[in-house]
Tab-separated table of C-alpha atoms and ligand atoms in Angstrom:
chain	number	residue	atom	x	y	z
A	297	MET	CA	0.000	0.000	0.000
A	298	LYS	CA	1.239	3.480	-0.891
A	299	GLN	CA	2.271	5.591	2.109
A	300	ILE	CA	0.535	8.950	1.773
A	301	ILE	CA	0.444	12.037	3.984
A	302	LEU	CA	-2.324	14.622	3.982
A	303	THR	CA	-2.133	17.552	6.337
A	304	GLY	CA	-2.775	21.280	6.235
A	305	ASP	CA	-3.706	24.566	7.792
A	306	ARG	CA	-6.559	27.041	7.749
A	307	PRO	CA	-5.610	30.341	6.066
A	308	THR	CA	-6.979	32.424	8.942
A	309	GLY	CA	-3.659	34.178	9.627
A	310	ARG	CA	0.082	33.732	9.324
A	311	LEU	CA	1.570	30.588	10.804
A	312	HIS	CA	2.887	30.689	14.357
A	313	VAL	CA	5.405	28.896	16.542
A	314	GLY	CA	2.683	26.475	17.726
A	315	HIS	CA	2.271	25.302	14.129
A	316	TYR	CA	6.015	25.041	13.804
A	317	VAL	CA	6.609	22.690	16.739
A	318	GLY	CA	3.196	20.987	16.524
A	319	SER	CA	3.180	20.127	12.864
A	320	LEU	CA	5.452	21.982	10.394
A	321	LYS	CA	8.749	20.697	11.808
A	322	GLU	CA	7.435	17.139	11.686
A	323	ARG	CA	6.261	17.619	8.085
A	324	VAL	CA	9.690	18.820	6.995
A	325	ARG	CA	11.313	15.843	8.730
A	326	LEU	CA	8.930	13.369	7.065
A	327	GLN	CA	9.381	15.047	3.684
A	328	ASN	CA	13.171	14.705	3.897
A	329	GLU	CA	13.092	11.179	5.314
A	330	GLY	CA	11.706	9.911	1.997
A	331	ARG	CA	9.569	7.163	3.580
A	332	TYR	CA	6.326	8.514	2.071
A	333	ASP	CA	5.322	8.045	-1.558
A	334	GLU	CA	3.149	11.161	-1.707
A	335	ILE	CA	2.741	14.187	0.562
A	336	TYR	CA	-0.193	16.595	0.196
A	337	ILE	CA	-0.248	19.875	2.111
A	338	MET	CA	-3.634	21.517	1.973
A	339	ILE	CA	-4.465	25.165	2.540
A	340	ALA	CA	-7.972	24.673	3.887
A	341	ASP	CA	-9.665	27.867	2.685
A	342	ALA	CA	-13.176	26.388	2.536
A	343	GLN	CA	-12.793	25.247	6.132
A	344	ALA	CA	-11.464	28.683	7.136
A	345	LEU	CA	-14.665	30.252	5.746
A	346	THR	CA	-16.805	28.197	8.129
A	347	ASP	CA	-16.073	30.677	10.919
A	348	ASN	CA	-15.077	33.607	8.684
A	349	ALA	CA	-18.033	33.975	6.352
A	350	GLU	CA	-17.971	37.734	6.980
A	351	HIS	CA	-14.246	37.988	6.153
A	352	PRO	CA	-13.627	36.306	2.781
A	353	GLU	CA	-10.844	38.826	2.027
A	354	LYS	CA	-8.921	37.732	5.113
A	355	VAL	CA	-9.088	34.102	4.006
A	356	ARG	CA	-8.100	34.921	0.420
A	357	LYS	CA	-5.096	37.005	1.495
A	358	ASN	CA	-3.841	34.382	3.921
A	359	ILE	CA	-3.744	31.610	1.317
A	360	LEU	CA	-0.548	33.171	-0.040
A	361	ASN	CA	0.757	34.034	3.418
A	362	VAL	CA	0.439	30.414	4.547
A	363	ALA	CA	2.131	29.214	1.347
A	364	LEU	CA	5.020	31.644	1.987
A	365	ASP	CA	5.380	30.380	5.555
A	366	TYR	CA	5.504	26.794	4.214
A	367	LEU	CA	8.377	27.664	1.894
A	368	ALA	CA	10.167	29.594	4.644
A	369	CYS	CA	10.020	26.545	6.945
A	370	GLY	CA	11.558	24.270	4.341
A	371	LEU	CA	8.561	22.500	2.832
A	372	ASP	CA	9.710	21.745	-0.683
A	373	PRO	CA	7.238	21.799	-3.628
A	374	GLU	CA	9.538	19.314	-5.384
A	375	LYS	CA	8.774	16.802	-2.642
A	376	CYS	CA	5.225	17.783	-1.573
A	377	THR	CA	2.117	18.887	-3.406
A	378	PHE	CA	0.610	22.110	-2.066
A	379	LEU	CA	-3.093	22.506	-2.817
A	380	ILE	CA	-5.941	24.876	-2.133
A	381	GLN	CA	-8.985	23.078	-0.777
A	382	SER	CA	-11.648	25.073	-2.667
A	383	MET	CA	-9.969	24.252	-5.990
A	384	VAL	CA	-10.912	20.592	-5.532
A	385	PRO	CA	-14.745	20.827	-5.533
A	386	GLU	CA	-15.082	17.024	-5.296
A	387	LEU	CA	-14.107	17.391	-1.623
A	388	THR	CA	-17.328	19.328	-0.975
A	389	GLU	CA	-19.322	16.696	-2.833
A	390	LEU	CA	-17.794	13.910	-0.762
A	391	THR	CA	-18.501	15.862	2.449
A	392	PHE	CA	-22.186	15.945	1.483
A	393	TYR	CA	-22.330	12.152	1.247
A	394	TYR	CA	-20.338	11.621	4.466
A	395	MET	CA	-22.847	13.809	6.343
A	396	ASN	CA	-25.281	10.902	6.171
A	397	LEU	CA	-22.877	8.699	8.123
A	398	VAL	CA	-22.581	10.991	11.171
A	399	THR	CA	-25.157	12.025	13.763
A	400	VAL	CA	-25.596	15.544	15.151
A	401	SER	CA	-25.043	14.240	18.688
A	402	ARG	CA	-21.757	12.607	17.663
A	403	VAL	CA	-20.392	15.928	16.342
A	404	GLN	CA	-21.699	17.662	19.470
A	405	ARG	CA	-19.624	15.269	21.578
A	406	ASN	CA	-16.430	16.064	19.659
A	407	PRO	CA	-14.315	17.831	22.345
A	408	THR	CA	-12.471	20.080	19.865
A	409	VAL	CA	-15.716	21.255	18.261
A	410	LYS	CA	-17.124	21.898	21.748
A	411	SER	CA	-14.169	24.002	22.896
A	412	GLU	CA	-13.885	25.893	19.586
A	413	ILE	CA	-17.597	26.817	19.740
A	414	GLN	CA	-16.976	28.137	23.237
A	415	GLN	CA	-13.807	30.042	22.253
A	416	ARG	CA	-15.649	31.749	19.398
A	417	ASN	CA	-18.678	32.600	21.594
A	418	PHE	CA	-20.957	30.953	19.048
A	419	GLU	CA	-23.360	29.442	21.595
A	420	ALA	CA	-26.605	28.786	19.645
A	421	SER	CA	-25.438	30.737	16.594
A	422	VAL	CA	-22.855	28.212	15.441
A	423	PRO	CA	-22.798	28.155	11.619
A	424	VAL	CA	-23.866	24.769	10.214
A	425	GLY	CA	-20.726	24.731	8.066
A	426	PHE	CA	-18.511	25.158	11.112
A	427	PHE	CA	-20.358	22.413	12.960
A	428	CYS	CA	-19.741	20.083	10.006
A	429	TYR	CA	-16.056	20.799	9.518
A	430	PRO	CA	-14.905	17.509	11.099
A	431	ILE	CA	-16.857	15.785	8.314
A	432	SER	CA	-15.246	17.879	5.590
A	433	GLN	CA	-11.859	17.120	7.131
A	434	ALA	CA	-12.635	13.395	6.831
A	435	ALA	CA	-13.422	13.963	3.150
A	436	ASP	CA	-10.062	15.721	2.644
A	437	ILE	CA	-8.098	12.943	4.315
A	438	THR	CA	-9.844	10.010	2.658
A	439	ALA	CA	-10.048	11.542	-0.827
A	440	PHE	CA	-6.263	11.572	-0.959
A	441	ARG	CA	-6.149	8.034	0.503
A	442	ALA	CA	-3.921	9.353	3.275
A	443	THR	CA	-2.342	6.752	5.547
A	444	ALA	CA	-0.773	9.297	7.921
A	445	VAL	CA	-1.847	12.737	9.155
A	446	PRO	CA	0.746	14.793	11.101
A	447	VAL	CA	-1.120	17.235	13.369
A	448	GLY	CA	-1.150	18.862	16.795
A	449	GLU	CA	-3.056	17.305	19.689
A	450	ASP	CA	-6.207	19.421	19.160
A	451	GLN	CA	-6.835	17.458	15.978
A	452	LEU	CA	-6.966	14.022	17.670
A	453	PRO	CA	-10.781	14.038	18.028
A	454	MET	CA	-11.039	14.988	14.322
A	455	LEU	CA	-8.939	12.006	13.334
A	456	GLU	CA	-11.027	9.709	15.553
A	457	GLN	CA	-14.179	11.021	13.900
A	458	CYS	CA	-12.616	10.478	10.466
A	459	ARG	CA	-11.738	6.873	11.337
A	460	GLU	CA	-15.349	6.269	12.431
A	461	ILE	CA	-16.634	7.629	9.104
A	462	VAL	CA	-14.229	5.323	7.251
A	463	ARG	CA	-15.505	2.309	9.200
A	464	SER	CA	-19.179	3.228	8.588
A	465	PHE	CA	-18.536	3.810	4.894
A	466	ASN	CA	-16.689	0.520	4.472
A	467	ARG	CA	-19.404	-1.380	6.357
A	468	VAL	CA	-22.147	-0.057	4.070
A	469	TYR	CA	-20.352	0.189	0.730
A	470	GLY	CA	-17.608	-2.418	1.036
A	471	GLU	CA	-13.884	-2.015	1.861
A	472	THR	CA	-13.025	1.206	0.019
A	473	LEU	CA	-11.518	3.790	2.334
A	474	ILE	CA	-8.304	3.713	4.374
A	475	GLU	CA	-8.224	4.413	8.114
A	476	PRO	CA	-5.495	7.042	8.599
A	477	GLU	CA	-2.967	7.073	11.445
A	478	VAL	CA	-2.277	10.246	13.349
A	479	VAL	CA	1.348	11.408	13.671
A	480	LEU	CA	1.890	13.538	16.793
A	481	PRO	CA	5.078	15.351	17.820
A	482	LYS	CA	7.163	13.261	20.215
A	483	ASN	CA	7.955	16.134	22.561
A	484	GLN	CA	5.053	16.506	25.031
A	485	ALA	CA	5.416	20.317	25.108
A	486	CYS	CA	4.832	20.519	21.339
A	487	LEU	CA	1.493	18.720	21.337
A	488	ARG	CA	-0.445	21.891	22.114
A	489	LEU	CA	1.707	24.968	22.618
A	490	PRO	CA	-0.106	27.448	24.904
A	491	GLY	CA	-0.704	31.077	23.959
A	492	ILE	CA	1.485	33.937	25.193
A	493	ASP	CA	-1.551	34.958	27.276
A	494	GLY	CA	-1.506	31.630	29.160
A	495	ARG	CA	-4.561	30.196	27.400
A	496	GLU	CA	-4.162	26.488	26.775
A	497	LYS	CA	-3.625	26.804	23.007
A	498	MET	CA	-1.860	29.286	20.779
A	499	GLY	CA	-4.301	29.861	17.931
A	500	LYS	CA	-4.510	32.223	14.964
A	501	SER	CA	-8.119	32.996	15.776
A	502	LEU	CA	-7.264	33.642	19.434
A	503	GLY	CA	-4.774	36.496	18.851
A	504	ASN	CA	-2.222	35.055	21.310
A	505	CYS	CA	0.538	34.021	18.905
A	506	ILE	CA	4.185	34.550	18.086
A	507	TYR	CA	4.229	34.396	14.293
A	508	LEU	CA	7.038	32.827	12.265
A	509	SER	CA	7.219	35.999	10.163
A	510	GLU	CA	7.494	38.292	13.174
A	511	ARG	CA	10.366	40.830	13.401
A	512	PRO	CA	13.020	40.084	16.073
A	513	GLU	CA	12.091	43.138	18.137
A	514	ASP	CA	8.406	42.139	18.108
A	515	ILE	CA	9.270	38.612	19.208
A	516	LYS	CA	11.214	40.142	22.097
A	517	THR	CA	8.325	42.437	23.102
A	518	LYS	CA	5.900	39.505	23.064
A	519	VAL	CA	8.207	37.221	25.054
A	520	MET	CA	8.890	39.889	27.690
A	521	SER	CA	5.130	40.424	28.150
A	522	MET	CA	4.267	36.724	28.368
A	523	TYR	CA	1.998	35.331	31.046
A	524	THR	CA	3.920	33.352	33.682
A	525	ASP	CA	3.154	31.967	37.128
A	526	PRO	CA	0.765	34.493	38.800
A	527	THR	CA	1.853	33.308	42.277
A	528	HIS	CA	5.512	34.143	41.553
A	529	LEU	CA	5.249	37.789	42.537
A	530	ARG	CA	8.792	38.459	43.780
A	531	ARG	CA	12.033	36.977	42.621
A	532	GLU	CA	12.521	35.116	45.906
A	533	ASP	CA	9.031	33.500	45.811
A	534	PRO	CA	8.907	29.801	44.893
A	535	GLY	CA	7.401	29.407	41.402
A	536	HIS	CA	5.547	26.834	39.306
A	537	THR	CA	6.967	25.588	36.012
A	538	LYS	CA	4.328	23.006	35.068
A	539	ASP	CA	1.584	25.196	33.565
A	540	ASN	CA	3.908	28.118	32.978
A	541	PRO	CA	3.997	28.928	29.218
A	542	VAL	CA	7.544	30.343	29.427
A	543	PHE	CA	8.859	26.987	30.625
A	544	ILE	CA	6.639	25.053	28.194
A	545	TYR	CA	8.159	27.078	25.311
A	546	LEU	CA	11.633	26.296	26.662
A	547	GLU	CA	10.738	22.576	26.725
A	548	ALA	CA	9.609	22.889	23.113
A	549	PHE	CA	12.503	24.943	21.725
A	550	CYS	CA	15.622	24.922	23.831
A	551	ARG	CA	18.623	22.691	23.261
A	552	PRO	CA	21.723	22.150	25.466
A	553	GLU	CA	23.780	24.446	23.168
A	554	HIS	CA	21.480	27.351	24.057
A	555	PHE	CA	22.521	27.083	27.710
A	556	ALA	CA	26.192	27.048	26.786
A	557	GLU	CA	25.701	30.167	24.658
A	558	PHE	CA	23.177	32.260	26.577
A	559	LEU	CA	22.938	31.006	30.177
A	560	PRO	CA	26.174	29.148	30.997
A	561	GLU	CA	25.614	29.390	34.772
A	562	TYR	CA	23.000	26.605	34.412
A	563	SER	CA	23.796	23.080	33.188
A	564	GLY	CA	20.370	22.709	31.523
A	565	LEU	CA	16.612	23.088	31.771
A	566	ASP	CA	16.227	20.833	34.827
A	567	GLU	CA	18.564	23.021	36.869
A	568	LEU	CA	16.824	26.224	35.699
A	569	LYS	CA	13.419	24.784	36.612
A	570	ALA	CA	14.622	23.639	40.033
A	571	HIS	CA	15.910	27.147	40.789
A	572	TYR	CA	12.616	28.766	39.720
A	573	GLU	CA	10.617	26.290	41.803
A	574	ARG	CA	12.590	26.870	45.002
A	575	GLY	CA	12.642	30.672	44.519
A	576	GLY	CA	15.377	33.204	43.778
A	577	LEU	CA	15.092	33.250	39.994
A	578	GLY	CA	13.259	36.161	38.350
A	579	ASP	CA	10.887	35.929	35.367
A	580	VAL	CA	12.944	38.531	33.480
A	581	THR	CA	16.031	36.265	33.431
A	582	VAL	CA	14.011	33.313	32.147
A	583	LYS	CA	12.194	35.408	29.529
A	584	LYS	CA	15.451	36.935	28.265
A	585	PHE	CA	16.827	33.430	27.825
A	586	LEU	CA	13.655	32.309	26.012
A	587	ASN	CA	13.942	35.320	23.708
A	588	HIS	CA	17.512	34.305	22.740
A	589	VAL	CA	16.373	30.720	22.144
A	590	LEU	CA	13.433	31.750	19.938
A	591	GLN	CA	15.515	34.268	17.973
A	592	THR	CA	18.107	31.562	17.280
A	593	GLU	CA	15.543	28.949	16.274
A	594	LEU	CA	13.468	31.246	14.070
A	595	ARG	CA	16.370	33.037	12.348
A	596	PRO	CA	16.740	30.440	9.547
A	597	ILE	CA	13.037	30.725	8.723
A	598	HIS	CA	13.112	34.379	7.663
A	599	PRO	CA	16.791	35.280	7.336
A	600	ALA	CA	16.304	37.832	4.554
A	601	ALA	CA	13.483	39.658	6.310
A	602	ARG	CA	15.511	39.703	9.528
A	603	LYS	CA	18.709	41.016	7.935
A	604	ARG	CA	16.974	43.836	6.083
A	605	GLY	CA	14.767	44.717	9.057
A	606	LYS	CA	11.710	44.729	6.795
A	607	PRO	CA	8.605	46.405	8.231
A	608	PRO	CA	6.106	43.920	9.690
A	609	PRO	CA	3.010	42.972	7.695
A	610	PRO	CA	-0.047	45.123	8.509
A	611	PRO	CA	-1.792	44.011	11.727
A	612	SER	CA	-4.772	42.615	9.796
A	613	ALA	CA	-2.386	40.117	8.172
A	614	THR	CA	-0.737	39.039	11.399
A	615	CYS	CA	-3.603	39.157	13.890
A	616	ALA	CA	-6.721	37.309	12.928
A	617	THR	CA	-9.845	39.205	13.902
A	618	PRO	CA	-11.806	37.142	16.436
B	775	ATP	P1	-7.466	28.724	13.987
B	775	ATP	O1	-7.400	29.431	15.316
B	775	ATP	O2	-7.930	29.574	12.869
B	775	ATP	O3	-8.158	27.387	14.078
B	775	ATP	P2	-4.943	27.435	14.424
B	775	ATP	O4	-3.847	28.285	14.981
B	775	ATP	O5	-5.672	26.504	15.335
B	775	ATP	O6	-5.933	28.399	13.647
B	775	ATP	P3	-5.020	25.489	12.298
B	775	ATP	O7	-4.844	25.933	10.896
B	775	ATP	O8	-6.393	25.211	12.797
B	775	ATP	O9	-4.325	26.605	13.231
B	775	ATP	O10	-4.106	24.210	12.608
B	775	ATP	C1	-3.144	23.721	11.718
B	775	ATP	C2	-2.285	22.645	12.366
B	775	ATP	O11	-1.465	23.199	13.403
B	775	ATP	C3	-3.088	21.520	13.032
B	775	ATP	O12	-2.406	20.312	12.813
B	775	ATP	C4	-3.054	21.865	14.488
B	775	ATP	O13	-3.152	20.706	15.321
B	775	ATP	C5	-1.669	22.495	14.621
B	775	ATP	N1	-1.662	23.481	15.701
B	775	ATP	C6	-2.387	24.619	15.752
B	775	ATP	N2	-2.153	25.285	16.883
B	775	ATP	C7	-1.246	24.553	17.590
B	775	ATP	C8	-0.593	24.710	18.868
B	775	ATP	N3	-0.852	25.755	19.630
B	775	ATP	N4	0.289	23.754	19.270
B	775	ATP	C9	0.554	22.683	18.490
B	775	ATP	N5	-0.030	22.470	17.271
B	775	ATP	C10	-0.916	23.388	16.839
B	776	MG	MG1	-7.446	25.402	14.582
């Protein structure tokens, strides 16, 4: 059986560091590993419209922005096929047929749909298209006969729902569709990177992101204003590292070399965490270190923009309107 990857992103804004550690880095690794026969990377514009019906221009503009971020991260069009969802109308047709294989109550139980409805304050006004997007995602995955789908943790319930649709379809119509496997990042911290505001997920539609295309000085401003442990009021107070986004970002991004270069008084992350937890280590020191780590890791993604100090894209392109 051919080994095929299908994955993608909604063009609701520029891509952020959560995408990078949660999915993009893994895609680049899989692309270069050469184990897959075909790799499809979808810019899911039709899906993005399900909660942006009033902002078609935003979706249209971000199709190119997302494609640029793909290239900047090292996704190679010689090795992967990039595609725009709305340009394959058969996907919508397939979604229509799959709708008959799913109940309303099953979608209502999907934890990601539930939390996204809450985040967007939809309550009873949830658009039918948005409610059905797990079904359209199943159409995308199965139409390309994908065997593997590299995603962040928030997409696990979507993949489970897709696998159920595959089983129902095969039961009724005979063995036709392939049940895809999910590919999650191995590093626990990368499964669902929190927002800089401390919310549990960094998300384009939540306005709490550090974007891959961000200027160095803006990255620094965002890092220095990040939410940390609210009980760590003074430097000498004992602090918490577990749900502290600054430490979660360090888990996701920092490597031993970063300590040698930027914080040589510590042997590694465990020692830094231990110091923070017992008290005596200020947030500013940790944030400054995180800023150095992020600048180093993101530099190869936009070297030209960084060197020339290009002006940032207009806020409407970087911050998705809620
Ligand atoms: P939106 O808020 O518009 O839904 P998003 O930031 O959630 O945007 P998506 O385009 O929905 O981004 O997600 C694309 C991929 O990136 C998915 O595989 C998703 O799991 C992954 N991803 C998104 N946000 C994060 C995050 N904070 N941490 C890890 N992976 C993430
Ligand atoms: Mg999302």
